[in-house]
Tab-separated table of C-alpha atoms in Angstrom:
chain	number	residue	atom	x	y	z
H	1269	UNK	CA	52.879	-76.458	7.379
H	1270	UNK	CA	52.666	-72.948	8.853
H	1271	UNK	CA	55.245	-71.327	11.110
H	1272	UNK	CA	53.846	-69.739	14.274
H	1273	UNK	CA	55.948	-67.203	16.195
H	1274	UNK	CA	55.317	-66.609	19.902
H	1275	UNK	CA	57.442	-64.796	22.477
H	1276	UNK	CA	58.496	-67.473	24.960
H	1277	UNK	CA	59.868	-70.983	24.428
H	1278	UNK	CA	57.539	-72.339	27.134
H	1279	UNK	CA	54.528	-70.991	25.220
H	1280	UNK	CA	55.955	-72.392	21.989
H	1281	UNK	CA	56.142	-75.879	23.451
H	1282	UNK	CA	52.602	-75.781	24.854
H	1283	UNK	CA	51.046	-74.225	21.747
H	1284	UNK	CA	52.836	-76.718	19.504
H	1285	UNK	CA	51.035	-79.517	21.379
H	1286	UNK	CA	47.685	-77.791	20.829
H	1287	UNK	CA	48.211	-77.165	17.117
H	1288	UNK	CA	49.791	-80.440	16.082
H	1289	UNK	CA	52.091	-81.467	13.261
H	1290	UNK	CA	50.787	-79.006	10.647
H	1291	UNK	CA	52.438	-76.158	12.553
H	1292	UNK	CA	55.955	-75.359	13.675
H	1293	UNK	CA	55.925	-73.041	16.692
H	1294	UNK	CA	59.059	-70.983	17.329
H	1295	UNK	CA	59.899	-68.429	20.011
H	1296	UNK	CA	61.295	-64.949	19.417
H	1297	UNK	CA	62.406	-64.729	23.091
H	1298	UNK	CA	60.888	-61.246	23.308
H	1299	UNK	CA	62.039	-58.211	21.343
H	1300	UNK	CA	64.307	-58.966	18.394
H	1301	UNK	CA	65.488	-55.443	17.496
H	1302	UNK	CA	66.354	-52.319	19.445
H	1303	UNK	CA	67.664	-48.824	18.897
H	1304	UNK	CA	71.443	-48.682	19.293
H	1305	UNK	CA	72.596	-46.438	22.144
H	1306	UNK	CA	74.266	-43.947	19.853
H	1307	UNK	CA	73.386	-40.553	18.462
H	1308	UNK	CA	71.234	-40.728	15.340
H	1309	UNK	CA	69.226	-43.868	16.050
H	1310	UNK	CA	66.081	-41.699	16.011
H	1311	UNK	CA	66.092	-38.871	13.495
H	1312	UNK	CA	63.355	-36.288	14.218
H	1313	UNK	CA	64.271	-34.258	11.107
H	1314	UNK	CA	63.571	-37.295	8.917
H	1315	UNK	CA	59.997	-37.893	10.103
H	1316	UNK	CA	61.380	-39.699	13.173
H	1317	UNK	CA	63.100	-42.387	11.101
H	1318	UNK	CA	64.685	-45.065	13.289
H	1319	UNK	CA	67.762	-47.240	12.777
H	1320	UNK	CA	67.285	-50.635	14.387
H	1321	UNK	CA	69.928	-53.181	15.351
H	1322	UNK	CA	69.691	-56.902	16.010
H	1323	UNK	CA	71.900	-58.445	18.694
H	1324	UNK	CA	73.663	-61.753	18.082
H	1325	UNK	CA	71.210	-63.965	19.998
H	1326	UNK	CA	68.187	-62.375	18.324
H	1327	UNK	CA	69.928	-62.646	14.958
H	1328	UNK	CA	70.261	-66.395	15.384
H	1329	UNK	CA	66.602	-66.761	16.365
H	1330	UNK	CA	65.523	-64.622	13.408
H	1331	UNK	CA	67.692	-66.730	11.094
H	1332	UNK	CA	65.996	-69.873	12.463
H	1333	UNK	CA	62.562	-68.318	11.891
H	1334	UNK	CA	63.535	-67.219	8.362
H	1335	UNK	CA	64.814	-70.696	7.530
H	1336	UNK	CA	61.612	-72.307	8.818
H	1337	UNK	CA	59.425	-69.825	6.906
H	1338	UNK	CA	61.187	-70.578	3.610
H	1339	UNK	CA	59.896	-74.162	3.800
H	1340	UNK	CA	56.474	-73.212	5.195
H	1341	UNK	CA	53.120	-72.405	3.619
H	1342	UNK	CA	52.638	-69.272	5.714
H	1343	UNK	CA	53.572	-67.279	8.791
H	1344	UNK	CA	51.358	-66.712	11.813
H	1345	UNK	CA	52.494	-64.080	14.302
H	1346	UNK	CA	51.117	-65.000	17.740
H	1347	UNK	CA	52.974	-62.730	20.135
H	1348	UNK	CA	51.282	-61.191	23.177
H	1349	UNK	CA	48.069	-59.160	22.677
H	1350	UNK	CA	49.512	-55.837	23.829
H	1351	UNK	CA	51.549	-52.980	22.379
H	1352	UNK	CA	54.872	-54.734	22.965
H	1353	UNK	CA	53.604	-58.015	21.501
H	1354	UNK	CA	52.348	-56.180	18.430
H	1355	UNK	CA	55.752	-54.510	18.125
H	1356	UNK	CA	57.554	-57.852	18.326
H	1357	UNK	CA	55.351	-59.234	15.546
H	1358	UNK	CA	56.019	-56.121	13.463
H	1359	UNK	CA	59.792	-56.376	14.017
H	1360	UNK	CA	59.833	-60.083	13.096
H	1361	UNK	CA	57.831	-59.354	9.943
H	1362	UNK	CA	60.082	-56.426	8.953
H	1363	UNK	CA	63.248	-58.513	9.364
H	1364	UNK	CA	61.761	-61.404	7.377
H	1365	UNK	CA	60.828	-58.966	4.595
H	1366	UNK	CA	64.395	-57.599	4.583
H	1367	UNK	CA	65.735	-61.151	4.354
H	1368	UNK	CA	63.246	-61.877	1.545
H	1369	UNK	CA	62.200	-64.975	3.464
H	1370	UNK	CA	58.465	-64.552	2.916
H	1371	UNK	CA	58.165	-64.308	-0.869
H	1372	UNK	CA	54.384	-64.309	-1.432
H	1373	UNK	CA	53.487	-66.393	1.611
H	1374	UNK	CA	50.448	-65.343	3.611
H	1375	UNK	CA	51.131	-63.622	6.927
H	1376	UNK	CA	48.532	-63.280	9.656
H	1377	UNK	CA	48.374	-62.129	13.256
H	1378	UNK	CA	46.520	-63.997	15.983
H	1379	UNK	CA	46.049	-63.039	19.611
H	1380	UNK	CA	44.876	-64.983	22.628
H	1381	UNK	CA	44.559	-64.037	26.280
H	1382	UNK	CA	45.022	-67.512	27.721
H	1383	UNK	CA	47.270	-70.426	26.860
H	1384	UNK	CA	44.487	-72.983	26.677
H	1385	UNK	CA	43.680	-75.218	23.749
H	1386	UNK	CA	40.264	-73.590	23.253
H	1387	UNK	CA	41.701	-70.058	23.346
H	1388	UNK	CA	44.549	-70.863	20.962
H	1389	UNK	CA	42.302	-72.680	18.485
H	1390	UNK	CA	39.762	-69.840	18.606
H	1391	UNK	CA	42.537	-67.325	17.870
H	1392	UNK	CA	43.789	-69.428	14.957
H	1393	UNK	CA	40.255	-69.429	13.520
H	1394	UNK	CA	40.114	-65.606	13.727
H	1395	UNK	CA	43.330	-64.212	12.248
H	1396	UNK	CA	43.846	-60.541	11.506
H	1397	UNK	CA	46.597	-58.269	10.268
H	1398	UNK	CA	49.126	-56.433	12.430
H	1399	UNK	CA	47.452	-53.512	14.207
H	1400	UNK	CA	49.258	-50.503	12.683
H	1401	UNK	CA	48.004	-47.955	15.272
H	1402	UNK	CA	49.321	-50.197	18.072
H	1403	UNK	CA	52.699	-50.425	16.315
H	1404	UNK	CA	52.673	-46.640	15.861
H	1405	UNK	CA	52.030	-46.262	19.610
H	1406	UNK	CA	55.042	-48.496	20.302
H	1407	UNK	CA	57.225	-46.529	17.873
H	1408	UNK	CA	56.207	-43.217	19.455
H	1409	UNK	CA	56.941	-44.526	22.952
H	1410	UNK	CA	60.278	-45.980	21.869
H	1411	UNK	CA	61.302	-42.757	20.092
H	1412	UNK	CA	60.395	-40.693	23.161
H	1413	UNK	CA	62.272	-43.059	25.473
H	1414	UNK	CA	65.318	-42.766	23.260
H	1415	UNK	CA	65.182	-39.010	22.671
H	1416	UNK	CA	64.427	-38.064	26.283
H	1417	UNK	CA	66.931	-40.515	27.726
H	1418	UNK	CA	69.628	-39.717	25.188
H	1419	UNK	CA	69.212	-35.965	25.684
H	1420	UNK	CA	68.714	-35.771	29.446
H	1421	UNK	CA	70.927	-38.572	30.748
H	1422	UNK	CA	74.273	-36.896	29.840
H	1423	UNK	CA	73.100	-33.671	31.526
H	1424	UNK	CA	72.092	-35.666	34.586
H	1425	UNK	CA	75.468	-37.443	34.695
H	1426	UNK	CA	77.294	-34.089	34.643
H	1427	UNK	CA	75.111	-32.487	37.314
H	1428	UNK	CA	74.592	-35.501	39.596
H	1429	UNK	CA	77.546	-37.883	39.607
H	1430	UNK	CA	76.375	-41.429	40.207
H	1431	UNK	CA	72.967	-40.885	38.588
H	1432	UNK	CA	72.176	-43.518	35.977
H	1433	UNK	CA	69.571	-42.201	33.548
H	1434	UNK	CA	66.667	-39.864	32.920
H	1435	UNK	CA	63.674	-41.498	31.310
H	1436	UNK	CA	60.465	-40.287	29.740
H	1437	UNK	CA	58.330	-41.300	32.741
H	1438	UNK	CA	60.710	-40.833	35.654
H	1439	UNK	CA	61.680	-37.317	34.522
H	1440	UNK	CA	58.065	-36.138	34.529
H	1441	UNK	CA	57.357	-37.907	37.832
H	1442	UNK	CA	60.411	-36.262	39.404
H	1443	UNK	CA	59.225	-32.873	38.142
H	1444	UNK	CA	55.828	-33.423	39.798
H	1445	UNK	CA	57.494	-34.393	43.084
H	1446	UNK	CA	59.771	-31.327	42.956
H	1447	UNK	CA	56.861	-28.999	42.156
H	1448	UNK	CA	54.873	-30.412	45.057
H	1449	UNK	CA	57.832	-30.070	47.436
H	1450	UNK	CA	58.218	-26.418	46.375
H	1451	UNK	CA	54.530	-25.808	47.090
H	1452	UNK	CA	54.929	-27.333	50.549
H	1453	UNK	CA	57.993	-25.176	51.276
H	1454	UNK	CA	56.161	-21.989	50.181
H	1455	UNK	CA	53.080	-22.802	52.235
H	1456	UNK	CA	52.180	-20.224	54.865
H	1457	UNK	CA	49.985	-21.491	57.650
H	1458	UNK	CA	46.814	-19.450	58.199
H	1459	UNK	CA	44.103	-19.613	60.816
H	1460	UNK	CA	41.042	-21.402	59.456
């Protein structure tokens, strides 16, 4: 029996029907680790090393996955086929390695774009490894979100009481809006 990890419990139930009794399909319920909201979770001076934490609910789900994997022949990571899905698979794999739950069991990654029997079976027939560049893209985005938000949000709170946060995207978008507004204010009408 192989353990298959997907993101949602609804998908797990449907995919379990498609795959049958030789597979146990479990849900991660989305992301299983995050960066704690404290200084030092991302360390730029240490090649952007990150300290991850697992909340209680995710810890229980990861323990269930680890327990199932110990009795399984292998692990199949079947989270969504995007950057976040790849990251979830990577996080699950990293935690299972830390728990020494895998031993020498084979681990593969499958992706499908539809929850149909044909699509799922086709994906299972074409496994691959985790896409490291996609995980790197996730890690870069997450580090930037953390560093920008952690650095700018306290400044924003001091300057604009009631403001909530300053993020990587909204800060740049706000800058563009402000620059454009300044251009409009400086505009001098001329005869054409």
